[in-house]
Amino acid sequence: MNEAEKTKWIEKLPLLSEIAERKEVLWRNPKNGDSAAGIAQSGITASDVEDASNRLKRFAPYIEKVFPETTTSKGVIESPITPIPSMKQSLSIKYDTQIPGELLLKQDNSLPISGSIKARGGIYEVLKHAETLAVEHGLIKMDEDYTKFAEPEFRNLFAKHKIAVGSTGNLGLSIGIMSAKLGFDVTVHMSADAKQWKKDLLREKGVTVVEYADDYSKAVEEGRRQAEADQLCHFVDDENSLDLFLGYAVAGERVAAQLSEQGRKVDNDHPLFVYLPCGVGGGPGGVAFGLKLQFGDAVHCFFAEPTHSPCMTIGMMTGLHDKVSVADFGLDNQTAADGLAVGTPSGFVGERIEPLLEGCYTISDDTMFELLTMLADTEDIRLEPSALAGMTGPIQTIRGQVPFADSSTATHLVWATGGSMVPETEMELYYGIGKTIIEESGK
Ligand SMILES: *Cc1c(COP(=O)(O)O)cnc(C)c1O
């Protein structure tokens, strides 16, 4: 995009000038409409998501067998929903804004196996690929006991097949750990900003890690190119994968069951607001889609992005999706929020989620660090910086006068997307950064 085009866009959509100045903004999506129509338009159906859910059920006995940490959940990879009343109080004070509804945290930071939202879509896609191969080669039928996947003949088959992915870190962890466990020859193409401990951990598990001096899009592009040349290689395409999307979407029915067990209603009189940190869009897009299937118009989904990397916000606002990048608006895509440092959104997700998303907002790295420290102090929950992006959601929607956000019967669900894999020393560092920002702003 040239300067003249950029100026034209800013004239048409003045909020873009605030975005270009890296301000924290709220954008309401004018294309958000009737849920049933949006779902129909997406080309993805409830039965596609049900199929993914059933596949995860078939694999649960295998997961339970090879990942002992999933014993209590019987091989189901799920996280708790936790009320965070002390954090709610601190948020209200910090922003001088009342939150009359309830504040809940969806703790994907504690998802088993890889400690982030990527354990949903990433692991699902690898399992689906493994099942396809195993069925094709006559090793298993879909009604058999899937603990067989741990047997040597399966591992021997998978060892002849490759899986590759491009990632800033967390997707690499999920794909790498799951693929290596099944016995695949797996390569993770990592961007320059990926953390050293993630690379080390993957190599420890027998994953090949290729590093790039460039950013995420470059790592994906290289990975895709190398995989295309190899017929036995399955490339997990974070930007265009329906399987990833469906794996994430299964979260919808899980959340519905959890809220119902906790006795919480979701209907037009009890609206559910969900705040999802967004990178390329697959995770939040899939989850939002799954929630829409469950709750229809009673659920209101917002994506949260760093002020330096608001790719989905810009893609949706302009309708240009993957044809626009944050660099077009002078942004550097530099953020401490792993997984959110993405300059160009997924067009596949953007187009599907467009009629279903209520809006997007941005958040600065400083705010994420402050909230990280606040959450540790108030609730003793430690998240990685990206996972705090959802935390200003209730403030943004209430201040932005989004209908019903300030209702006492509203539930605000902040999707905490990662954290439990972060080494303690790294977490201490994050906590310290937040503490310093809080102390300096108090002076
Ligand atoms: C990947 C990731 C996200 C966003 O998911 P996308 O599919 O990239 O949009 C959010 N938070 C964390 C911690 C992540 O790793």
XYZ file of C-alpha atoms and ligand atoms in Angstrom:
458
model
C 0.000 0.000 0.000
C 1.394 3.436 -0.896
C 1.118 6.678 1.088
C -1.814 7.974 -0.972
C -3.823 4.807 -0.368
C -2.989 4.917 3.316
C -4.176 8.540 3.547
C -7.396 7.586 1.791
C -8.070 4.784 4.242
C -7.426 7.070 7.196
C -9.815 9.668 5.784
C -12.455 7.001 5.362
C -11.817 5.378 8.753
C -10.364 7.950 11.171
C -9.825 5.314 13.861
C -6.973 4.030 11.673
C -4.983 7.149 12.451
C -5.194 6.346 16.185
C -4.192 2.780 15.399
C -1.204 4.066 13.410
C -0.267 6.143 16.480
C -0.297 2.934 18.544
C -3.134 4.106 20.786
C -5.316 1.627 22.657
C -8.587 1.658 20.710
C -11.923 -0.154 20.502
C -13.400 -0.908 17.100
C -17.027 -2.022 16.723
C -17.622 -4.231 13.705
C -20.436 -2.844 11.528
C -20.712 -6.182 9.718
C -21.520 -8.068 12.925
C -24.955 -9.513 12.353
C -27.333 -12.362 12.914
C -25.369 -15.376 14.179
C -27.266 -18.041 12.236
C -26.772 -16.139 8.962
C -23.066 -15.615 9.709
C -22.563 -19.281 10.472
C -24.391 -20.326 7.298
C -22.259 -17.924 5.265
C -19.007 -19.380 6.656
C -19.374 -22.697 4.872
C -18.438 -24.423 8.137
C -21.174 -26.348 9.894
C -22.060 -27.589 13.361
C -21.503 -31.115 12.133
C -17.921 -30.247 11.058
C -17.230 -29.174 14.632
C -19.030 -32.219 16.015
C -16.836 -34.425 13.836
C -13.751 -32.794 15.376
C -15.190 -33.251 18.853
C -15.839 -36.939 18.199
C -12.298 -37.398 16.884
C -10.910 -35.940 20.109
C -13.136 -38.366 22.050
C -11.738 -41.303 20.063
C -8.212 -40.186 20.881
C -8.850 -39.468 24.575
C -7.817 -42.966 25.770
C -4.544 -42.634 23.822
C -3.877 -39.127 25.183
C -4.559 -40.389 28.707
C -2.117 -43.236 28.162
C 0.807 -41.226 26.774
C 0.327 -37.976 28.727
C -0.175 -38.998 32.378
C -0.956 -35.367 33.270
C -4.334 -35.918 31.556
C -5.335 -38.840 33.798
C -7.755 -36.816 35.925
C -9.503 -35.480 32.811
C -9.451 -38.942 31.163
C -7.458 -37.717 28.195
C -9.631 -34.687 27.502
C -7.475 -31.596 26.950
C -9.489 -28.903 28.711
C -8.956 -26.007 31.118
C -10.991 -24.642 34.019
C -13.133 -21.508 34.096
C -12.259 -19.539 37.228
C -14.001 -16.518 38.809
C -11.479 -13.720 39.490
C -13.329 -11.321 41.838
C -10.201 -9.729 43.358
C -8.838 -8.955 39.920
C -12.190 -7.485 38.982
C -12.007 -5.149 41.934
C -8.449 -4.080 41.082
C -9.401 -3.513 37.430
C -12.339 -1.327 38.477
C -10.057 0.771 40.660
C -7.263 1.038 38.086
C -9.626 2.198 35.346
C -12.154 3.915 37.589
C -14.873 1.883 35.864
C -17.473 -0.327 37.503
C -17.898 -3.863 36.139
C -21.428 -4.815 37.286
C -21.345 -8.313 35.769
C -19.146 -11.237 36.688
C -15.516 -11.626 35.598
C -14.299 -15.123 34.715
C -10.988 -16.418 33.411
C -10.766 -19.255 30.875
C -7.483 -20.782 31.911
C -5.945 -22.142 28.721
C -2.657 -21.213 30.367
C -3.071 -24.480 32.234
C -4.126 -26.663 29.308
C -2.258 -29.958 29.588
C 0.573 -30.957 27.217
C 1.581 -27.534 25.892
C 0.163 -24.883 28.235
C -1.517 -22.645 25.668
C -4.595 -22.320 23.485
C -2.523 -24.011 20.749
C -3.071 -27.310 22.552
C -6.592 -27.153 21.075
C -6.099 -26.651 17.352
C -2.492 -27.772 17.044
C -2.869 -31.110 18.754
C -6.155 -31.742 16.977
C -4.632 -31.285 13.529
C -1.753 -33.674 14.298
C -4.157 -36.307 15.661
C -6.369 -36.015 12.610
C -3.396 -36.471 10.298
C -2.206 -39.488 12.301
C -5.679 -41.041 12.155
C -5.925 -40.518 8.394
C -2.583 -42.238 7.828
C -3.325 -45.088 10.217
C -6.722 -45.777 8.633
C -5.277 -45.563 5.112
C -2.609 -48.095 6.013
C -5.129 -50.458 7.579
C -3.669 -50.196 11.083
C -6.910 -49.163 12.772
C -10.655 -48.718 12.311
C -12.455 -45.748 13.792
C -14.437 -47.890 16.258
C -11.356 -49.580 17.728
C -9.423 -48.724 20.879
C -7.111 -45.797 20.050
C -4.566 -46.633 22.757
C -3.175 -48.735 19.877
C -1.626 -45.525 18.542
C 1.141 -46.000 21.106
C 2.168 -49.353 19.582
C 5.425 -49.768 17.608
C 3.791 -50.435 14.215
C 2.097 -47.020 14.400
C 5.331 -45.307 15.376
C 7.113 -47.067 12.515
C 4.537 -45.775 10.064
C 4.668 -42.199 11.391
C 8.480 -42.203 11.413
C 8.313 -42.345 7.606
C 6.133 -39.232 7.550
C 7.003 -35.637 8.240
C 5.107 -32.810 9.844
C 6.215 -29.191 9.510
C 4.955 -25.900 10.910
C 5.997 -22.249 10.997
C 5.566 -20.617 14.381
C 6.475 -17.817 16.776
C 6.618 -20.465 19.494
C 3.425 -21.817 21.007
C 2.041 -23.509 17.910
C 5.475 -25.046 17.443
C 5.313 -26.429 20.984
C 1.920 -28.049 20.457
C 2.660 -29.484 17.025
C 6.190 -30.483 18.015
C 5.318 -32.235 21.277
C 2.307 -34.093 19.859
C 4.014 -35.118 16.608
C 7.157 -36.316 18.380
C 5.035 -38.345 20.826
C 3.327 -40.150 17.942
C 6.687 -40.783 16.282
C 6.558 -38.336 13.360
C 9.651 -36.713 11.891
C 8.726 -33.149 12.831
C 10.271 -29.780 11.954
C 9.334 -26.441 13.482
C 10.311 -23.333 11.513
C 10.739 -20.591 14.066
C 10.789 -16.832 13.733
C 13.573 -14.709 15.195
C 11.399 -13.549 18.089
C 10.738 -17.096 19.343
C 12.031 -17.654 22.873
C 15.187 -19.672 23.413
C 13.542 -21.907 26.042
C 10.894 -22.949 23.519
C 13.548 -23.956 21.011
C 15.488 -25.842 23.710
C 12.405 -27.663 24.954
C 11.473 -28.777 21.447
C 14.967 -30.015 20.652
C 14.929 -31.967 23.927
C 11.798 -33.772 22.685
C 13.480 -34.711 19.418
C 11.962 -31.986 17.267
C 14.040 -30.366 14.491
C 14.033 -26.606 14.979
C 14.996 -24.332 12.082
C 15.576 -20.698 12.999
C 14.987 -17.665 10.795
C 16.368 -14.186 11.223
C 13.028 -12.895 9.975
C 9.526 -12.634 11.442
C 6.652 -15.074 11.659
C 5.333 -14.727 8.104
C 8.775 -15.560 6.741
C 9.076 -18.671 8.922
C 5.663 -19.837 7.719
C 6.497 -19.141 4.083
C 9.797 -21.041 4.257
C 8.192 -23.943 6.080
C 5.413 -24.131 3.509
C 7.867 -24.002 0.606
C 10.042 -26.793 1.971
C 7.038 -28.959 2.816
C 5.476 -28.543 -0.627
C 8.512 -30.145 -2.204
C 8.007 -33.287 -0.113
C 4.988 -35.577 -0.667
C 5.382 -37.284 2.690
C 5.332 -33.982 4.561
C 2.181 -32.516 6.083
C 2.426 -28.762 6.571
C 0.315 -27.281 9.355
C -0.741 -24.016 7.777
C -1.515 -21.589 10.583
C -2.864 -19.070 8.071
C -5.293 -21.329 6.188
C -6.031 -24.485 8.112
C -9.615 -25.654 8.483
C -8.491 -28.451 10.820
C -6.812 -26.041 13.224
C -9.963 -23.919 13.157
C -12.196 -26.911 13.924
C -9.932 -28.065 16.748
C -10.283 -24.648 18.363
C -14.031 -24.556 17.730
C -14.621 -27.612 19.945
C -14.030 -25.196 22.850
C -17.577 -23.900 22.303
C -19.389 -27.011 23.522
C -16.882 -27.417 26.364
C -17.480 -23.870 27.617
C -21.244 -24.358 27.340
C -21.016 -27.502 29.485
C -18.727 -25.847 32.035
C -20.875 -22.742 32.445
C -23.969 -24.868 32.773
C -22.287 -27.035 35.448
C -21.403 -23.862 37.332
C -25.046 -22.823 37.167
C -24.361 -19.806 34.962
C -26.973 -18.874 32.401
C -26.249 -17.569 28.941
C -29.201 -16.167 27.005
C -30.408 -12.806 25.742
C -31.019 -11.634 29.316
C -27.667 -13.042 30.471
C -25.214 -12.059 27.744
C -21.750 -13.591 27.571
C -18.844 -11.335 26.549
C -15.686 -13.144 25.483
C -12.289 -11.488 24.989
C -9.802 -13.409 22.868
C -6.148 -12.510 22.246
C -5.575 -12.645 18.485
C -2.456 -13.345 16.454
C -3.060 -14.739 12.996
C -6.673 -15.420 14.007
C -7.116 -19.201 13.969
C -7.314 -19.676 17.728
C -9.676 -16.833 18.581
C -11.585 -17.309 15.315
C -12.190 -20.997 15.901
C -13.163 -20.479 19.534
C -15.518 -17.610 18.638
C -17.113 -19.752 15.938
C -17.626 -22.616 18.389
C -19.164 -20.219 20.924
C -21.509 -18.794 18.291
C -22.700 -22.325 17.475
C -23.580 -22.785 21.155
C -24.937 -19.419 22.193
C -25.888 -17.578 18.980
C -26.639 -13.891 19.498
C -26.274 -14.194 23.286
C -22.482 -14.342 22.996
C -20.458 -11.264 22.065
C -16.901 -11.945 20.919
C -14.052 -9.442 20.814
C -10.484 -9.960 19.602
C -7.617 -8.317 21.486
C -4.359 -7.337 19.766
C -1.128 -5.541 20.691
C -0.971 -1.870 19.673
C 2.099 -2.726 17.582
C 0.483 -5.714 15.805
C -3.238 -5.063 15.246
C -3.332 -7.094 12.035
C -6.832 -8.551 12.377
C -8.279 -5.179 13.409
C -6.820 -3.514 10.318
C -7.737 -6.456 8.076
C -11.356 -6.407 9.253
C -11.759 -2.629 9.255
C -10.529 -2.275 5.690
C -11.976 -5.595 4.549
C -8.582 -6.256 2.963
C -7.824 -9.167 5.360
C -4.545 -10.816 4.309
C -3.980 -8.164 1.616
C -2.978 -5.605 4.238
C -0.266 -5.613 6.879
C 0.430 -3.538 9.975
C 3.511 -2.182 8.174
C 1.141 -0.482 5.712
C 0.135 1.762 8.611
C 3.688 2.321 9.782
C 3.596 -0.215 12.615
C 6.684 -2.275 13.468
C 5.037 -5.531 14.682
C 7.315 -5.524 17.728
C 5.661 -6.839 20.873
C 6.560 -8.926 23.902
C 3.298 -10.789 23.400
C 4.374 -14.154 21.946
C 1.905 -15.495 19.449
C 0.446 -12.057 18.819
C 3.412 -10.634 16.883
C 1.726 -11.184 13.548
C 1.739 -8.527 10.819
C -0.793 -10.031 8.406
C -3.984 -11.792 9.525
C -5.397 -15.011 8.149
C -7.746 -14.224 5.282
C -9.421 -17.585 5.743
C -10.378 -16.696 9.319
C -11.095 -13.008 8.702
C -13.641 -13.704 5.992
C -15.428 -16.374 8.016
C -15.524 -14.506 11.287
C -16.434 -11.106 9.802
C -20.216 -11.432 10.288
C -19.826 -13.001 13.748
C -17.368 -10.750 15.540
C -18.610 -7.832 17.633
C -15.338 -5.967 17.545
C -11.616 -5.700 18.180
C -9.521 -3.650 20.554
C -5.837 -3.020 21.088
C -3.661 -3.080 24.188
C -0.113 -1.854 24.794
C 2.698 -4.100 25.998
C 2.990 -1.962 29.145
C -0.659 -2.603 29.990
C -0.220 -6.350 29.449
C 2.738 -6.399 31.847
C 0.896 -4.314 34.452
C -2.084 -6.658 34.322
C 0.220 -9.688 34.461
C 1.598 -8.454 37.778
C -1.839 -7.424 39.051
C -3.292 -10.870 38.299
C -0.382 -12.586 40.043
C -0.870 -10.338 43.095
C -4.661 -10.528 43.291
C -5.399 -14.109 42.219
C -2.023 -15.851 42.299
C -2.409 -16.773 38.616
C 0.612 -16.358 36.362
C 0.088 -15.869 32.641
C 2.375 -14.996 29.761
C 2.043 -11.398 28.500
C -0.140 -12.249 25.448
C -2.638 -13.963 27.671
C -3.410 -10.676 29.420
C -4.608 -9.041 26.201
C -8.172 -10.103 26.978
C -8.131 -8.514 30.428
C -9.010 -4.967 29.353
C -12.013 -6.319 27.421
C -14.633 -5.513 30.057
C -13.205 -2.013 30.494
C -13.156 -1.406 26.741
C -16.713 -2.603 26.187
C -18.180 -0.853 29.230
C -16.407 2.439 28.498
C -17.225 2.053 24.806
C -20.908 1.676 25.764
C -21.292 -1.633 24.012
C -24.923 -2.598 24.699
C -25.389 -4.796 27.809
C -21.660 -4.850 28.666
C -22.492 -2.917 31.840
C -25.426 -5.162 32.714
C -25.314 -6.812 36.143
C -26.448 -10.046 34.480
C -23.557 -10.028 31.971
C -20.689 -12.490 32.226
C -17.257 -11.379 31.023
C -15.011 -14.273 30.051
C -11.367 -13.362 29.562
C -9.569 -16.023 27.536
C -6.146 -16.548 29.125
C -4.266 -18.112 26.238
C -0.996 -19.275 27.744
C 1.498 -19.356 30.562
C 2.153 -22.616 32.360
C 5.119 -23.623 30.183
C 7.017 -20.386 30.824
C 10.117 -21.106 32.946
C 10.015 -19.597 36.428
C 12.992 -17.301 35.857
C 11.316 -15.888 32.740
C 8.059 -15.410 34.655
C 9.902 -13.564 37.434
C 11.267 -11.226 34.798
C 7.780 -10.532 33.406
C 6.440 -9.957 36.899
C 9.265 -7.516 37.625
C 8.614 -5.525 34.448
C 4.946 -5.146 35.419
C 5.855 -4.193 38.988
C 8.196 -1.445 37.755
C 5.555 -0.027 35.402
C 2.957 -0.006 38.187
C 5.336 1.703 40.623
C 6.414 4.317 38.101
C 2.863 5.131 37.055
C 1.958 5.551 40.735
C 4.560 8.283 41.216
C -1.177 -18.207 19.261
C -1.576 -17.488 20.456
C -2.654 -16.622 20.444
C -3.475 -16.288 19.222
O -3.815 -17.337 18.370
P -3.833 -17.119 16.792
O -4.381 -18.375 16.248
O -2.423 -16.878 16.356
O -4.657 -15.920 16.537
C -2.950 -15.979 21.624
N -2.243 -16.176 22.741
C -1.202 -17.029 22.787
C -0.474 -17.200 24.072
C -0.836 -17.708 21.646
O 0.194 -18.528 21.692
